[in-house]
Amino acid sequence: MATLPHIAGHTHDHVYLGSSHDENARRTLWVVALTAVMMVGEIIAGYMTGSMALLADGFHMATHAGALGVAAGAYAYAKRHANNPLFSFGTGKVGDLSGFASALMLGVIALGIGAESVLRLFEPINVAFGTATIIVVVGLGVNIVSALLLSGGHHHEHGHDHHHGHDHSHAGQSNDNNLRAAYVHVLADALTSVLAIAALLAGRYLGWGWMDPVMGIVGAIVIARWSWALMRDTASILLDTTDHHVAEEVRELVEAPGDARITDLHVWRIGPEAHAAIVSVVGRQGVDGDMIRARLTPVHELAHLTVEMR
């Protein structure tokens, strides 16, 4: 009876967290603390001054504090369960789930601010412009500090070289949708603060009281657009849509020599810096799985590869 080969050298874990996971988690926790402190001050000041722009900014910041708390929790959960066999491909997509939840929350925030601002257009109230302006300026300062904290781990580049290979220079940071969601929440806070300052100054010095709700409407529209973009991108990952850039590279490397053809190909993201692929190949005599794996070595995104020879 033939003995089975020792499997120790053929097993691997399924930990597909980003290389900046712990650092991004720390950044997010700092921003949660800053946001929570500022939101309390803005909500209290908003009620005292009667400013819709200030109240919108405060409640907006309150919901952001909750969303940022979810982001921080997602980092902790993903790390704690990284080796849990219950998750077939690890916990690398927990951040995308958190990002999707944050996107939904942003959408609700946008609707709430927009609806309340429209009501204030028809039923204006007196606003203590001077006091409200001071509070919003402080809030904007907190937003700027928070954005700087998060921007160290977030980049907007998603560079791909469509001719061959990919630009991996910032893959981990740019693909962390949990950090991206936190960053978008902070940017939304900063936007509402800037709009609130403009509205309050216009009301105080020009007598344009209508600017307060108008700026609320403008902020709601911009935040809704950010929400939709984040929701679209995270939903795509949660639904395991094909990454066409990586799939194109896989197909090119396997089929370029002319002795093999891919009959079925699945490529999807399983973490901020990791993709999985199932490649079914028909090849000439002598072409085997090890040869196909060797050809796919340059595709650095592939952290989990299954090759099926037919």
PDB file of N, CA and C in Angstrom, residues 180-227:
ATOM      1  N   ARG A 180     -10.760  53.504   3.841  1.00  0.00           N
ATOM      2  CA  ARG A 180     -11.348  54.446   2.886  1.00  0.00           C
ATOM      3  C   ARG A 180     -12.682  54.974   3.404  1.00  0.00           C
ATOM      4  N   ALA A 181     -13.498  54.090   3.983  1.00  0.00           N
ATOM      5  CA  ALA A 181     -14.790  54.515   4.521  1.00  0.00           C
ATOM      6  C   ALA A 181     -14.600  55.512   5.649  1.00  0.00           C
ATOM      7  N   ALA A 182     -13.633  55.243   6.537  1.00  0.00           N
ATOM      8  CA  ALA A 182     -13.355  56.175   7.630  1.00  0.00           C
ATOM      9  C   ALA A 182     -12.900  57.517   7.074  1.00  0.00           C
ATOM     10  N   TYR A 183     -12.074  57.478   6.047  1.00  0.00           N
ATOM     11  CA  TYR A 183     -11.552  58.698   5.425  1.00  0.00           C
ATOM     12  C   TYR A 183     -12.681  59.502   4.784  1.00  0.00           C
ATOM     13  N   VAL A 184     -13.591  58.814   4.110  1.00  0.00           N
ATOM     14  CA  VAL A 184     -14.722  59.498   3.469  1.00  0.00           C
ATOM     15  C   VAL A 184     -15.626  60.133   4.521  1.00  0.00           C
ATOM     16  N   HIS A 185     -15.830  59.454   5.650  1.00  0.00           N
ATOM     17  CA  HIS A 185     -16.635  60.040   6.721  1.00  0.00           C
ATOM     18  C   HIS A 185     -15.998  61.333   7.229  1.00  0.00           C
ATOM     19  N   VAL A 186     -14.680  61.315   7.392  1.00  0.00           N
ATOM     20  CA  VAL A 186     -13.985  62.514   7.867  1.00  0.00           C
ATOM     21  C   VAL A 186     -14.075  63.630   6.825  1.00  0.00           C
ATOM     22  N   LEU A 187     -13.921  63.280   5.548  1.00  0.00           N
ATOM     23  CA  LEU A 187     -14.048  64.289   4.496  1.00  0.00           C
ATOM     24  C   LEU A 187     -15.455  64.878   4.461  1.00  0.00           C
ATOM     25  N   ALA A 188     -16.451  64.026   4.666  1.00  0.00           N
ATOM     26  CA  ALA A 188     -17.834  64.515   4.694  1.00  0.00           C
ATOM     27  C   ALA A 188     -18.032  65.486   5.858  1.00  0.00           C
ATOM     28  N   ASP A 189     -17.431  65.147   6.998  1.00  0.00           N
ATOM     29  CA  ASP A 189     -17.486  66.061   8.141  1.00  0.00           C
ATOM     30  C   ASP A 189     -16.838  67.398   7.803  1.00  0.00           C
ATOM     31  N   ALA A 190     -15.659  67.327   7.180  1.00  0.00           N
ATOM     32  CA  ALA A 190     -14.945  68.558   6.821  1.00  0.00           C
ATOM     33  C   ALA A 190     -15.775  69.395   5.843  1.00  0.00           C
ATOM     34  N   LEU A 191     -16.411  68.729   4.889  1.00  0.00           N
ATOM     35  CA  LEU A 191     -17.235  69.441   3.907  1.00  0.00           C
ATOM     36  C   LEU A 191     -18.389  70.179   4.582  1.00  0.00           C
ATOM     37  N   THR A 192     -19.102  69.472   5.464  1.00  0.00           N
ATOM     38  CA  THR A 192     -20.232  70.127   6.130  1.00  0.00           C
ATOM     39  C   THR A 192     -19.758  71.275   7.012  1.00  0.00           C
ATOM     40  N   SER A 193     -18.559  71.145   7.585  1.00  0.00           N
ATOM     41  CA  SER A 193     -18.014  72.234   8.399  1.00  0.00           C
ATOM     42  C   SER A 193     -17.715  73.459   7.539  1.00  0.00           C
ATOM     43  N   VAL A 194     -17.091  73.240   6.389  1.00  0.00           N
ATOM     44  CA  VAL A 194     -16.770  74.353   5.484  1.00  0.00           C
ATOM     45  C   VAL A 194     -18.040  75.042   5.001  1.00  0.00           C
ATOM     46  N   LEU A 195     -19.029  74.232   4.617  1.00  0.00           N
ATOM     47  CA  LEU A 195     -20.296  74.796   4.144  1.00  0.00           C
ATOM     48  C   LEU A 195     -21.016  75.549   5.268  1.00  0.00           C
ATOM     49  N   ALA A 196     -20.940  75.007   6.472  1.00  0.00           N
ATOM     50  CA  ALA A 196     -21.573  75.671   7.607  1.00  0.00           C
ATOM     51  C   ALA A 196     -20.913  77.017   7.890  1.00  0.00           C
ATOM     52  N   ILE A 197     -19.582  77.063   7.810  1.00  0.00           N
ATOM     53  CA  ILE A 197     -18.866  78.325   8.033  1.00  0.00           C
ATOM     54  C   ILE A 197     -19.283  79.358   6.993  1.00  0.00           C
ATOM     55  N   ALA A 198     -19.345  78.947   5.739  1.00  0.00           N
ATOM     56  CA  ALA A 198     -19.747  79.870   4.667  1.00  0.00           C
ATOM     57  C   ALA A 198     -21.163  80.386   4.908  1.00  0.00           C
ATOM     58  N   ALA A 199     -22.058  79.483   5.319  1.00  0.00           N
ATOM     59  CA  ALA A 199     -23.449  79.883   5.543  1.00  0.00           C
ATOM     60  C   ALA A 199     -23.568  80.832   6.724  1.00  0.00           C
ATOM     61  N   LEU A 200     -22.855  80.541   7.791  1.00  0.00           N
ATOM     62  CA  LEU A 200     -22.938  81.370   8.990  1.00  0.00           C
ATOM     63  C   LEU A 200     -22.348  82.760   8.760  1.00  0.00           C
ATOM     64  N   LEU A 201     -21.248  82.836   8.045  1.00  0.00           N
ATOM     65  CA  LEU A 201     -20.645  84.133   7.741  1.00  0.00           C
ATOM     66  C   LEU A 201     -21.562  84.963   6.838  1.00  0.00           C
ATOM     67  N   ALA A 202     -22.168  84.276   5.853  1.00  0.00           N
ATOM     68  CA  ALA A 202     -23.094  84.980   4.957  1.00  0.00           C
ATOM     69  C   ALA A 202     -24.311  85.492   5.727  1.00  0.00           C
ATOM     70  N   GLY A 203     -24.782  84.703   6.664  1.00  0.00           N
ATOM     71  CA  GLY A 203     -25.930  85.115   7.459  1.00  0.00           C
ATOM     72  C   GLY A 203     -25.595  86.269   8.388  1.00  0.00           C
ATOM     73  N   ARG A 204     -24.402  86.229   8.958  1.00  0.00           N
ATOM     74  CA  ARG A 204     -24.025  87.260   9.928  1.00  0.00           C
ATOM     75  C   ARG A 204     -23.714  88.603   9.268  1.00  0.00           C
ATOM     76  N   TYR A 205     -22.961  88.563   8.160  1.00  0.00           N
ATOM     77  CA  TYR A 205     -22.482  89.814   7.571  1.00  0.00           C
ATOM     78  C   TYR A 205     -23.302  90.300   6.376  1.00  0.00           C
ATOM     79  N   LEU A 206     -24.014  89.397   5.718  1.00  0.00           N
ATOM     80  CA  LEU A 206     -24.791  89.791   4.542  1.00  0.00           C
ATOM     81  C   LEU A 206     -26.295  89.680   4.761  1.00  0.00           C
ATOM     82  N   GLY A 207     -26.662  89.089   5.874  1.00  0.00           N
ATOM     83  CA  GLY A 207     -28.075  88.929   6.150  1.00  0.00           C
ATOM     84  C   GLY A 207     -28.738  87.828   5.330  1.00  0.00           C
ATOM     85  N   TRP A 208     -27.923  86.946   4.782  1.00  0.00           N
ATOM     86  CA  TRP A 208     -28.469  85.862   3.940  1.00  0.00           C
ATOM     87  C   TRP A 208     -28.795  84.639   4.806  1.00  0.00           C
ATOM     88  N   GLY A 209     -29.856  84.699   5.536  1.00  0.00           N
ATOM     89  CA  GLY A 209     -30.233  83.577   6.381  1.00  0.00           C
ATOM     90  C   GLY A 209     -30.542  82.313   5.606  1.00  0.00           C
ATOM     91  N   TRP A 210     -30.965  82.491   4.362  1.00  0.00           N
ATOM     92  CA  TRP A 210     -31.313  81.326   3.532  1.00  0.00           C
ATOM     93  C   TRP A 210     -30.092  80.485   3.170  1.00  0.00           C
ATOM     94  N   MET A 211     -28.890  81.053   3.338  1.00  0.00           N
ATOM     95  CA  MET A 211     -27.681  80.307   2.990  1.00  0.00           C
ATOM     96  C   MET A 211     -27.483  79.086   3.887  1.00  0.00           C
ATOM     97  N   ASP A 212     -27.956  79.182   5.133  1.00  0.00           N
ATOM     98  CA  ASP A 212     -27.776  78.080   6.082  1.00  0.00           C
ATOM     99  C   ASP A 212     -28.410  76.785   5.561  1.00  0.00           C
ATOM    100  N   PRO A 213     -29.714  76.770   5.234  1.00  0.00           N
ATOM    101  CA  PRO A 213     -30.300  75.531   4.702  1.00  0.00           C
ATOM    102  C   PRO A 213     -29.813  75.182   3.296  1.00  0.00           C
ATOM    103  N   VAL A 214     -29.488  76.193   2.487  1.00  0.00           N
ATOM    104  CA  VAL A 214     -29.000  75.902   1.128  1.00  0.00           C
ATOM    105  C   VAL A 214     -27.687  75.136   1.189  1.00  0.00           C
ATOM    106  N   MET A 215     -26.805  75.567   2.083  1.00  0.00           N
ATOM    107  CA  MET A 215     -25.536  74.854   2.236  1.00  0.00           C
ATOM    108  C   MET A 215     -25.759  73.431   2.757  1.00  0.00           C
ATOM    109  N   GLY A 216     -26.793  73.259   3.570  1.00  0.00           N
ATOM    110  CA  GLY A 216     -27.130  71.913   4.033  1.00  0.00           C
ATOM    111  C   GLY A 216     -27.524  71.011   2.874  1.00  0.00           C
ATOM    112  N   ILE A 217     -28.292  71.573   1.925  1.00  0.00           N
ATOM    113  CA  ILE A 217     -28.707  70.808   0.746  1.00  0.00           C
ATOM    114  C   ILE A 217     -27.509  70.453  -0.127  1.00  0.00           C
ATOM    115  N   VAL A 218     -26.616  71.434  -0.329  1.00  0.00           N
ATOM    116  CA  VAL A 218     -25.413  71.182  -1.132  1.00  0.00           C
ATOM    117  C   VAL A 218     -24.578  70.069  -0.508  1.00  0.00           C
ATOM    118  N   GLY A 219     -24.387  70.150   0.808  1.00  0.00           N
ATOM    119  CA  GLY A 219     -23.623  69.107   1.499  1.00  0.00           C
ATOM    120  C   GLY A 219     -24.264  67.750   1.365  1.00  0.00           C
ATOM    121  N   ALA A 220     -25.593  67.690   1.455  1.00  0.00           N
ATOM    122  CA  ALA A 220     -26.313  66.413   1.343  1.00  0.00           C
ATOM    123  C   ALA A 220     -26.082  65.779  -0.022  1.00  0.00           C
ATOM    124  N   ILE A 221     -26.095  66.592  -1.076  1.00  0.00           N
ATOM    125  CA  ILE A 221     -25.898  66.063  -2.435  1.00  0.00           C
ATOM    126  C   ILE A 221     -24.491  65.486  -2.604  1.00  0.00           C
ATOM    127  N   VAL A 222     -23.479  66.221  -2.126  1.00  0.00           N
ATOM    128  CA  VAL A 222     -22.094  65.749  -2.259  1.00  0.00           C
ATOM    129  C   VAL A 222     -21.874  64.471  -1.454  1.00  0.00           C
ATOM    130  N   ILE A 223     -22.386  64.446  -0.229  1.00  0.00           N
ATOM    131  CA  ILE A 223     -22.217  63.262   0.617  1.00  0.00           C
ATOM    132  C   ILE A 223     -22.916  62.054   0.004  1.00  0.00           C
ATOM    133  N   ALA A 224     -24.076  62.277  -0.603  1.00  0.00           N
ATOM    134  CA  ALA A 224     -24.795  61.183  -1.254  1.00  0.00           C
ATOM    135  C   ALA A 224     -23.970  60.585  -2.391  1.00  0.00           C
ATOM    136  N   ARG A 225     -23.282  61.426  -3.130  1.00  0.00           N
ATOM    137  CA  ARG A 225     -22.435  60.932  -4.222  1.00  0.00           C
ATOM    138  C   ARG A 225     -21.279  60.096  -3.677  1.00  0.00           C
ATOM    139  N   TRP A 226     -20.651  60.570  -2.607  1.00  0.00           N
ATOM    140  CA  TRP A 226     -19.564  59.800  -1.990  1.00  0.00           C
ATOM    141  C   TRP A 226     -20.089  58.458  -1.477  1.00  0.00           C
ATOM    142  N   SER A 227     -21.276  58.495  -0.891  1.00  0.00           N
ATOM    143  CA  SER A 227     -21.880  57.278  -0.364  1.00  0.00           C
ATOM    144  C   SER A 227     -22.097  56.252  -1.467  1.00  0.00           C
TER     145      SER A 227
END
